[in-house]
mmCIF file of C-alpha atoms and ligand atoms in Angstrom:
data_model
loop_
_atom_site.group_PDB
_atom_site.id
_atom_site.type_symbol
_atom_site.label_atom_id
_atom_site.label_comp_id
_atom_site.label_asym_id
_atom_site.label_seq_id
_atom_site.Cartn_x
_atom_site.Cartn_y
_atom_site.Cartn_z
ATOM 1 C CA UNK O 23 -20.751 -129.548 -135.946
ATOM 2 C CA UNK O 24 -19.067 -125.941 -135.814
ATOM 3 C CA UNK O 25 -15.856 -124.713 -137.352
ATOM 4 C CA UNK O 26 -14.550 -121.772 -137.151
ATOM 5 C CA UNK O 27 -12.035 -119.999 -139.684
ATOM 6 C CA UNK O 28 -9.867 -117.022 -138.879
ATOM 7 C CA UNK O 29 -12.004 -115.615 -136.540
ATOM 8 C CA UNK O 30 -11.389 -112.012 -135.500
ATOM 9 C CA UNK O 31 -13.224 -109.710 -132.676
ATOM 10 C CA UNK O 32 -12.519 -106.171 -132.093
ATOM 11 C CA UNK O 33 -14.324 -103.719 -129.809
ATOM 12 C CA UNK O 34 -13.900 -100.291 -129.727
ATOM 13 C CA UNK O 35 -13.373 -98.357 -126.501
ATOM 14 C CA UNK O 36 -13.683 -94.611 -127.648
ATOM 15 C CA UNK O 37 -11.369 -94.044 -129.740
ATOM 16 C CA UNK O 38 -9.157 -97.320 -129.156
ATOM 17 C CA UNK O 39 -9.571 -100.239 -131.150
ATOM 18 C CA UNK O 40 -9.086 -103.691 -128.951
ATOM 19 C CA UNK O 41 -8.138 -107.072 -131.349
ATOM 20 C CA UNK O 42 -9.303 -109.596 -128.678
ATOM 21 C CA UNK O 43 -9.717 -112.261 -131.235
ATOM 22 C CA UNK O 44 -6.950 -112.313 -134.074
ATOM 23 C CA UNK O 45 -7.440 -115.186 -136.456
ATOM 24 C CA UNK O 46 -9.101 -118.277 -134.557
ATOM 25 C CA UNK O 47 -9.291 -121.595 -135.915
ATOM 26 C CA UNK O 48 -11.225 -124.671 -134.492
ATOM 27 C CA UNK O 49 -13.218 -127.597 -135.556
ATOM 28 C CA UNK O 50 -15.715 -129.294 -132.685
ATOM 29 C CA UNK O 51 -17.260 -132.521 -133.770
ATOM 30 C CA UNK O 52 -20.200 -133.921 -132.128
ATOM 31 C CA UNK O 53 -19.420 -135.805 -129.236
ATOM 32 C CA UNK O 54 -16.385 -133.954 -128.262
ATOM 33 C CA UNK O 55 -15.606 -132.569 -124.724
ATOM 34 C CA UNK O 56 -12.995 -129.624 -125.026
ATOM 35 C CA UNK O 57 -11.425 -126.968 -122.562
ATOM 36 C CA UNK O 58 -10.387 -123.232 -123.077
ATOM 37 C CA UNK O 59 -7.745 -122.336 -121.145
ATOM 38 C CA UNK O 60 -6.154 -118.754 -120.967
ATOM 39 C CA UNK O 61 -5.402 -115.754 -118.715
ATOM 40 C CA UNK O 62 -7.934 -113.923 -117.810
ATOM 41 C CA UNK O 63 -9.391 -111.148 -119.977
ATOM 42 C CA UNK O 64 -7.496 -113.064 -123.224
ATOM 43 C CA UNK O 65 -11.060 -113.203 -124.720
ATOM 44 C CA UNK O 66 -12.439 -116.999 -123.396
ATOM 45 C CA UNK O 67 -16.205 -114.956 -122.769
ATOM 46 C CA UNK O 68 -15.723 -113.213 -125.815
ATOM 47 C CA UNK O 69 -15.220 -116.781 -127.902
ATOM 48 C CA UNK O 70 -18.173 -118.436 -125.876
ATOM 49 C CA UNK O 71 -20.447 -115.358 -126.661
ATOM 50 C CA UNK O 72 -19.679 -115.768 -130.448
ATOM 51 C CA UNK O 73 -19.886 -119.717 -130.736
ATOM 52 C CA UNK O 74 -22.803 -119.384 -128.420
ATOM 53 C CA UNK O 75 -24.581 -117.153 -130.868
ATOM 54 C CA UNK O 76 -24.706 -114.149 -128.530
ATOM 55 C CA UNK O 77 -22.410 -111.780 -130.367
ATOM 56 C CA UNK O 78 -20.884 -111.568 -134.107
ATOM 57 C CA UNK O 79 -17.143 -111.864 -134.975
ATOM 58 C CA UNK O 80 -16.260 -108.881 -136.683
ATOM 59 C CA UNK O 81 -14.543 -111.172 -139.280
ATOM 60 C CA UNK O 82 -13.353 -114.340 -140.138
ATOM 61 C CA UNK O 83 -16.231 -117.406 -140.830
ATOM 62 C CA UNK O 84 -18.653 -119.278 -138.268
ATOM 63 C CA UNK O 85 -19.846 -122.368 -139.523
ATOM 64 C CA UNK O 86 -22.892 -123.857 -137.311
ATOM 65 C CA UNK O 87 -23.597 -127.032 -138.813
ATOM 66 C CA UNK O 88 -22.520 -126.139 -142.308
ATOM 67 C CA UNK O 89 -24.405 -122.755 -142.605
ATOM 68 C CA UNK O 90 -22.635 -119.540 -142.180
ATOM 69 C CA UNK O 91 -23.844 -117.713 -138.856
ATOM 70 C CA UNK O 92 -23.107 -114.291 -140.898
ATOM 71 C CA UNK O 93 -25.623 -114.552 -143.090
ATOM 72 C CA UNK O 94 -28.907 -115.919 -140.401
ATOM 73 C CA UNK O 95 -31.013 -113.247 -139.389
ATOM 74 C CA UNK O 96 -31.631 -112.328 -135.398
ATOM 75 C CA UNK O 97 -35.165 -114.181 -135.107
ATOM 76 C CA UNK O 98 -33.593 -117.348 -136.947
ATOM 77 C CA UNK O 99 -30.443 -116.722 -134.703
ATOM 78 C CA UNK O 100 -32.597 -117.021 -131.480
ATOM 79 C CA UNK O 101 -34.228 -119.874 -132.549
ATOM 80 C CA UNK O 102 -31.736 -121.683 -133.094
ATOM 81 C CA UNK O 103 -29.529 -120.404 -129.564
ATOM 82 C CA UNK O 104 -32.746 -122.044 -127.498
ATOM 83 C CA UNK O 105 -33.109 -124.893 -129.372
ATOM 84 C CA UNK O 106 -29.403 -126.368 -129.178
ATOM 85 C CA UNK O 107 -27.267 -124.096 -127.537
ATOM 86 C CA UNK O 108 -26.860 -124.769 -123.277
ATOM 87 C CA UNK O 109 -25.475 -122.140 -120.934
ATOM 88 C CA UNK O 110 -23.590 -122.583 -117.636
ATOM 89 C CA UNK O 111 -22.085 -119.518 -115.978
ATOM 90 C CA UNK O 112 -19.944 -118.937 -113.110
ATOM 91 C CA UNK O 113 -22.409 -117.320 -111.492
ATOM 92 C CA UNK O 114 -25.225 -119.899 -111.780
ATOM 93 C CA UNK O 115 -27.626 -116.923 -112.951
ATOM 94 C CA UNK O 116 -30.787 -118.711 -111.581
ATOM 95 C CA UNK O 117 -33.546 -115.825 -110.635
ATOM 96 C CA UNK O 118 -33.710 -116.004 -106.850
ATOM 97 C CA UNK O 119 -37.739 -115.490 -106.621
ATOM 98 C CA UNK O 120 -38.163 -118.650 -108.497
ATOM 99 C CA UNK O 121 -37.456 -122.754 -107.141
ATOM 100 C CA UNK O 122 -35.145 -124.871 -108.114
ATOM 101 C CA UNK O 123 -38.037 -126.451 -110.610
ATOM 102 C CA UNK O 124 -39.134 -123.527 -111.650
ATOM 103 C CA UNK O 125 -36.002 -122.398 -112.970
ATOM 104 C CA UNK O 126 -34.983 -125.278 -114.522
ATOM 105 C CA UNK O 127 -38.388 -125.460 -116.618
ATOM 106 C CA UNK O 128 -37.937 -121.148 -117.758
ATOM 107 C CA UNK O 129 -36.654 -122.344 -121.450
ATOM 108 C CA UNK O 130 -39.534 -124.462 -122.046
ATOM 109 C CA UNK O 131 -41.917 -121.620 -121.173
ATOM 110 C CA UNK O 132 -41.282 -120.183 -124.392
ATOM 111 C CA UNK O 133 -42.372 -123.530 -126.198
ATOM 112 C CA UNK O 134 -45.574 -124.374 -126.313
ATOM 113 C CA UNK O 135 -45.497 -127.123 -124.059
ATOM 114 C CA UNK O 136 -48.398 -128.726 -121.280
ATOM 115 C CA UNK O 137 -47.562 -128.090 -117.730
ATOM 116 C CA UNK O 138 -47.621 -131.795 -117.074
ATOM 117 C CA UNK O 139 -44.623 -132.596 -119.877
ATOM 118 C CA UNK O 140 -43.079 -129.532 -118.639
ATOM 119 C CA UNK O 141 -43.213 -131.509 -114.948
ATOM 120 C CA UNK O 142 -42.042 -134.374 -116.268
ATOM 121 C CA UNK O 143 -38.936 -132.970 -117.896
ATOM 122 C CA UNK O 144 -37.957 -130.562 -115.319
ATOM 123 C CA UNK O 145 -37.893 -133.766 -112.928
ATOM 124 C CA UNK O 146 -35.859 -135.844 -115.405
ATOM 125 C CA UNK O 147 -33.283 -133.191 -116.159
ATOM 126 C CA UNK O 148 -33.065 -132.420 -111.847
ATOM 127 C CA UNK O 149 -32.022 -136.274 -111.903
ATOM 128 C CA UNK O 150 -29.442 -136.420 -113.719
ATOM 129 C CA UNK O 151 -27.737 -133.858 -111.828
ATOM 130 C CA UNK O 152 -29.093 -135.263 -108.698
ATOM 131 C CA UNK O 153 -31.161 -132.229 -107.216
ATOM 132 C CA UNK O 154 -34.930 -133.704 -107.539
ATOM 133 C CA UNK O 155 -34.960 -133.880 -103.466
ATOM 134 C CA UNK O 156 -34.170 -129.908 -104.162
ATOM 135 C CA UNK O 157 -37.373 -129.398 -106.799
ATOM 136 C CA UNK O 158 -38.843 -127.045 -104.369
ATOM 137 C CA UNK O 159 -36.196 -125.246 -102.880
ATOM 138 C CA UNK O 160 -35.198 -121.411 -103.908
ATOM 139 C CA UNK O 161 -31.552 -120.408 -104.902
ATOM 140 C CA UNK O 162 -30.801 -118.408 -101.412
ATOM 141 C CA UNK O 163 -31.741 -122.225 -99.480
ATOM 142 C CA UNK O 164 -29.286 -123.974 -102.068
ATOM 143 C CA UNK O 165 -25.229 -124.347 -101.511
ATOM 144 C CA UNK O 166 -23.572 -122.849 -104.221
ATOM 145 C CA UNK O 167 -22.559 -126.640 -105.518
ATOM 146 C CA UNK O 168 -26.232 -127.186 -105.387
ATOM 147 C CA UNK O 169 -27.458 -124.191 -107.594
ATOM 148 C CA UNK O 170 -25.070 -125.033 -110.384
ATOM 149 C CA UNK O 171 -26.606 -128.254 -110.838
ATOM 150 C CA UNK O 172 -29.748 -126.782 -110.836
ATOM 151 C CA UNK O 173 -28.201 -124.719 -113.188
ATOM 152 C CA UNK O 174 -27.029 -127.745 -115.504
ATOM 153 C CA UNK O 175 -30.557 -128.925 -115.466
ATOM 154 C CA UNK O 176 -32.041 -125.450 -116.688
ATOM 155 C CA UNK O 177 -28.916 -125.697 -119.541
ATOM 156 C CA UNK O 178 -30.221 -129.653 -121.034
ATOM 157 C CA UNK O 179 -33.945 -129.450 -120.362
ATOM 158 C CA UNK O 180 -34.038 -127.925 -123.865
ATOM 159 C CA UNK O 181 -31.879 -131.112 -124.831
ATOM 160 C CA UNK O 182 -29.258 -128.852 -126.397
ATOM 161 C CA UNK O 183 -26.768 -130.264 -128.885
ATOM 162 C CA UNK O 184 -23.863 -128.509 -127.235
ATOM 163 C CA UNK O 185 -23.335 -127.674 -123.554
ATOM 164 C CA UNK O 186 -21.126 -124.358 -122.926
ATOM 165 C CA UNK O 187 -19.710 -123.758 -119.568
ATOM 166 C CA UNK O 188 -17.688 -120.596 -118.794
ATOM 167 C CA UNK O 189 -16.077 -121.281 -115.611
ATOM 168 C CA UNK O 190 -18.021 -123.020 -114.471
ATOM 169 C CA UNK O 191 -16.352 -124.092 -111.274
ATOM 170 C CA UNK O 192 -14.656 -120.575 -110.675
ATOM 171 C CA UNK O 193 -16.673 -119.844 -107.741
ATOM 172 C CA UNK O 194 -16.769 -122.861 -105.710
ATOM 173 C CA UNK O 195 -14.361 -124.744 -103.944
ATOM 174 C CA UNK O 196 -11.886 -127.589 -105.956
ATOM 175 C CA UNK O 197 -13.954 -130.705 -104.413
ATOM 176 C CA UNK O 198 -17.354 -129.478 -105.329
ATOM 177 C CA UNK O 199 -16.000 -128.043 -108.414
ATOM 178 C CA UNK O 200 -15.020 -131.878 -109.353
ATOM 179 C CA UNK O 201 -18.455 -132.916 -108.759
ATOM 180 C CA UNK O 202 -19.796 -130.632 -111.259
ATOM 181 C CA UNK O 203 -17.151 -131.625 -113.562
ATOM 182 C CA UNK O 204 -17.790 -135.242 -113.139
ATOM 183 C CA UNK O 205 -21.355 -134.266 -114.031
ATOM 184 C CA UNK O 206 -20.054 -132.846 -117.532
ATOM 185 C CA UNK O 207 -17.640 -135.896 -118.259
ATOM 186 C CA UNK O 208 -20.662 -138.234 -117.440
ATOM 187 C CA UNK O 209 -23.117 -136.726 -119.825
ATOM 188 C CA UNK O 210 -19.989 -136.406 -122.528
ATOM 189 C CA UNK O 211 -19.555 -140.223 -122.239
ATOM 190 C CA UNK O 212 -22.610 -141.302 -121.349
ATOM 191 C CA UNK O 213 -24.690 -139.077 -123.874
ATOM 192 C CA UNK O 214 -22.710 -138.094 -126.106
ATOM 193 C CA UNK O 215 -22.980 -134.601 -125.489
ATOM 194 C CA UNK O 216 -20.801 -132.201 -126.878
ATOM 195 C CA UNK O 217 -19.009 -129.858 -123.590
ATOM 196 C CA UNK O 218 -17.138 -127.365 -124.003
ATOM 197 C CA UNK O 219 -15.738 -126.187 -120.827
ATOM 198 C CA UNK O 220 -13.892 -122.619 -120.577
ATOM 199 C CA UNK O 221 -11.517 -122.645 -116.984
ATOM 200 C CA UNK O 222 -8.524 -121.208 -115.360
ATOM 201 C CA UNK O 223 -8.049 -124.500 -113.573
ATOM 202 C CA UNK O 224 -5.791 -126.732 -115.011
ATOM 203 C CA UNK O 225 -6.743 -129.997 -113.090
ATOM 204 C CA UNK O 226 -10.315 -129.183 -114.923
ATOM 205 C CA UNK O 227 -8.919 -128.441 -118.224
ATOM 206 C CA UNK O 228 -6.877 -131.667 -118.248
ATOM 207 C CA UNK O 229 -9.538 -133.637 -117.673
ATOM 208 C CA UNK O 230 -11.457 -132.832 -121.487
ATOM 209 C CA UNK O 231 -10.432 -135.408 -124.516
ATOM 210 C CA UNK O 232 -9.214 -131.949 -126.360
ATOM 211 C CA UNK O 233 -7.319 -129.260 -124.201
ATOM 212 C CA UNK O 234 -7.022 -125.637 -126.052
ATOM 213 C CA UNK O 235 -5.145 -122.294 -124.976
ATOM 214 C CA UNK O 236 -5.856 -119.149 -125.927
ATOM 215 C CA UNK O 237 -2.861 -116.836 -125.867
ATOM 216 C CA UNK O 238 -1.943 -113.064 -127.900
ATOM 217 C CA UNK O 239 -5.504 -113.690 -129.512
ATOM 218 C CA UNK O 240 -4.981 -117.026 -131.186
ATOM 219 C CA UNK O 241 -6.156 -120.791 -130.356
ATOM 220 C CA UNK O 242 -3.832 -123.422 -129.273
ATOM 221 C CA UNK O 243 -4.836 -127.299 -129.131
ATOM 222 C CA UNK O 244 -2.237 -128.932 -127.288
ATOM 223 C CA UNK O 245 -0.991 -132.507 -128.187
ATOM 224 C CA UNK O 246 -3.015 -135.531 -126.133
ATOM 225 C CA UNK O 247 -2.130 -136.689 -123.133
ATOM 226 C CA UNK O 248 -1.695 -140.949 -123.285
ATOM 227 C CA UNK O 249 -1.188 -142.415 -119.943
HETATM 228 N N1 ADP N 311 -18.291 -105.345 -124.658
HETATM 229 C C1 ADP N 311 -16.984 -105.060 -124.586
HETATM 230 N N2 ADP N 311 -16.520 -103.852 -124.945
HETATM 231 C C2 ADP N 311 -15.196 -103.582 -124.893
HETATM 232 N N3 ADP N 311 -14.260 -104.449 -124.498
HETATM 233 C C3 ADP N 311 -14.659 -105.655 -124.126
HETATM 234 C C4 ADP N 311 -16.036 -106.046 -124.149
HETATM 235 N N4 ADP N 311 -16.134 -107.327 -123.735
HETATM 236 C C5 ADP N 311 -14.881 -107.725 -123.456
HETATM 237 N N5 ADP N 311 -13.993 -106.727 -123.689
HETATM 238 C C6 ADP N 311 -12.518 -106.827 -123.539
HETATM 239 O O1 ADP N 311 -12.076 -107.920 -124.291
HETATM 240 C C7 ADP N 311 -11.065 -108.622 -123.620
HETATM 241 C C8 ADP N 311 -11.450 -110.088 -123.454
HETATM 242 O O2 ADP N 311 -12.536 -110.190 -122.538
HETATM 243 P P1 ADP N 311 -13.165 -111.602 -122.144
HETATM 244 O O3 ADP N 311 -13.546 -112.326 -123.365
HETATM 245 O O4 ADP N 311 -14.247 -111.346 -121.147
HETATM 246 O O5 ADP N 311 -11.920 -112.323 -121.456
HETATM 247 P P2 ADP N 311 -11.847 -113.643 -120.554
HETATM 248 O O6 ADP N 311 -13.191 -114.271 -120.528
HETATM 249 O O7 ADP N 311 -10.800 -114.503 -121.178
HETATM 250 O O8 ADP N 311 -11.404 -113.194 -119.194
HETATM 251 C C9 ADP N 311 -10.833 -107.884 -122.319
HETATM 252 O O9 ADP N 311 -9.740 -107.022 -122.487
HETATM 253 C C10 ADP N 311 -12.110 -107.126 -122.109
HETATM 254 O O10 ADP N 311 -11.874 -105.952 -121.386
HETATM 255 MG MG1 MG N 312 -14.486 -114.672 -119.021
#
């Protein structure tokens, strides 16, 4: 579904030039479930932001689906980011004024969708993650276990073809970080959803069908694991 070829990103701090990226290769295929490993600040954000459409490599190809990212324009770009592209952050990034409900149905605001399928679908997508006893509740009366499935449910209600998580347990302890993790394997198997799951935590990492490194700017897959 994406493949990327010699991917390179640079930024440039004043008058210093930083190769973050330097000549990534990868091929996802539907239905995969993948971890990013890497030390931190080795440019795991920086790969998310670029496969997740948010930023351009500064060379090197993007393939999305067969069409070269390169060459879509912004609006088209956009479009296609909220239609099958799901975000999970550290940080949960739900807005605090709104409920757990609420938040979950945001991306469908923007489609021109009835308040009563909107319902419906916010409740289906707090199931699966099992937070529709939480529908009501704001982010501040939520653990912080709790507000990343809510935050989960706000990533599929758009029914994205790919799901990407960056760190997506960092800030919450190892058992409740499992339970969100057994969330992503179950809708990997059970769906057939594509995950891709950047972490620092190797006990998370080793638990994706495809484990990847990224080290001195380049991607590593490492061999399977049988057993
Ligand atoms: N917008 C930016 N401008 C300049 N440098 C950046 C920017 N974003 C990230 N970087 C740098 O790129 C490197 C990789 O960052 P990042 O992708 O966030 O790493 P990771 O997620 O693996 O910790 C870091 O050295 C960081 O300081
Ligand atoms: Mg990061």
């Amino acid at each position: 579904m994406l493949r990327l070829v010699d991917l390179c990103k640079s930024y440039r701090v004043g008058p210093i030039r930083v190769d973050v990226l330097q000549g990534v290769n990868l091929e996802v295929n539907q239905g995969d479930l993948l971890s990013i490993m890497g030390a931190s600040g080795c440019g795991k954000s920086t790969l998310m932001n670029i496969i997740g459409l948010l930023d351009q490599p500064t060379s090197g190809s993007y393939l999305l689906e067969g069409r070269e990212v390169s060459t879509i324009n912004d609006d088209e770009l956009s479009r296609i980011r909220n239609a099958s592209i799901g975000f999970v952050f550290q940080s949960f990034h739900l807005l605090p004024r709104l409920t757990a409900q609420e938040n979950v149905a945001l991306p469908l605001v923007y489609r021109r969708l009835g308040d009563k399928e909107i319902g419906q679908r916010s409740q289906a997508v707090l199931e699966k993650v099992g937070m529709q006893d939480r529908a009501a509740h704001k982010p501040n009366e939520l653990s912080g276990g709790q507000q990343q499935r809510v935050a989960i449910a706000r990533a599929l209600i758009g029914e994205p073809s790919i799901l990407l998580a960056d760190e997506p347990t960092g800030a919450l302890d190892p058992r409740i970080g499992q339970e969100i993790m057994r969330i992503f394997l179950r809708l990997n198997a059970e769906e057939g959803l594509t995950v891709i799951v950047i972490t620092h935590d190797r006990a998370i990492a080793q638990q994706c069908i495809r484990q990847t490194r990224i080290s001195d700017g380049v991607l590593h897959e490492e061999a399977p694991q049988h057993g």
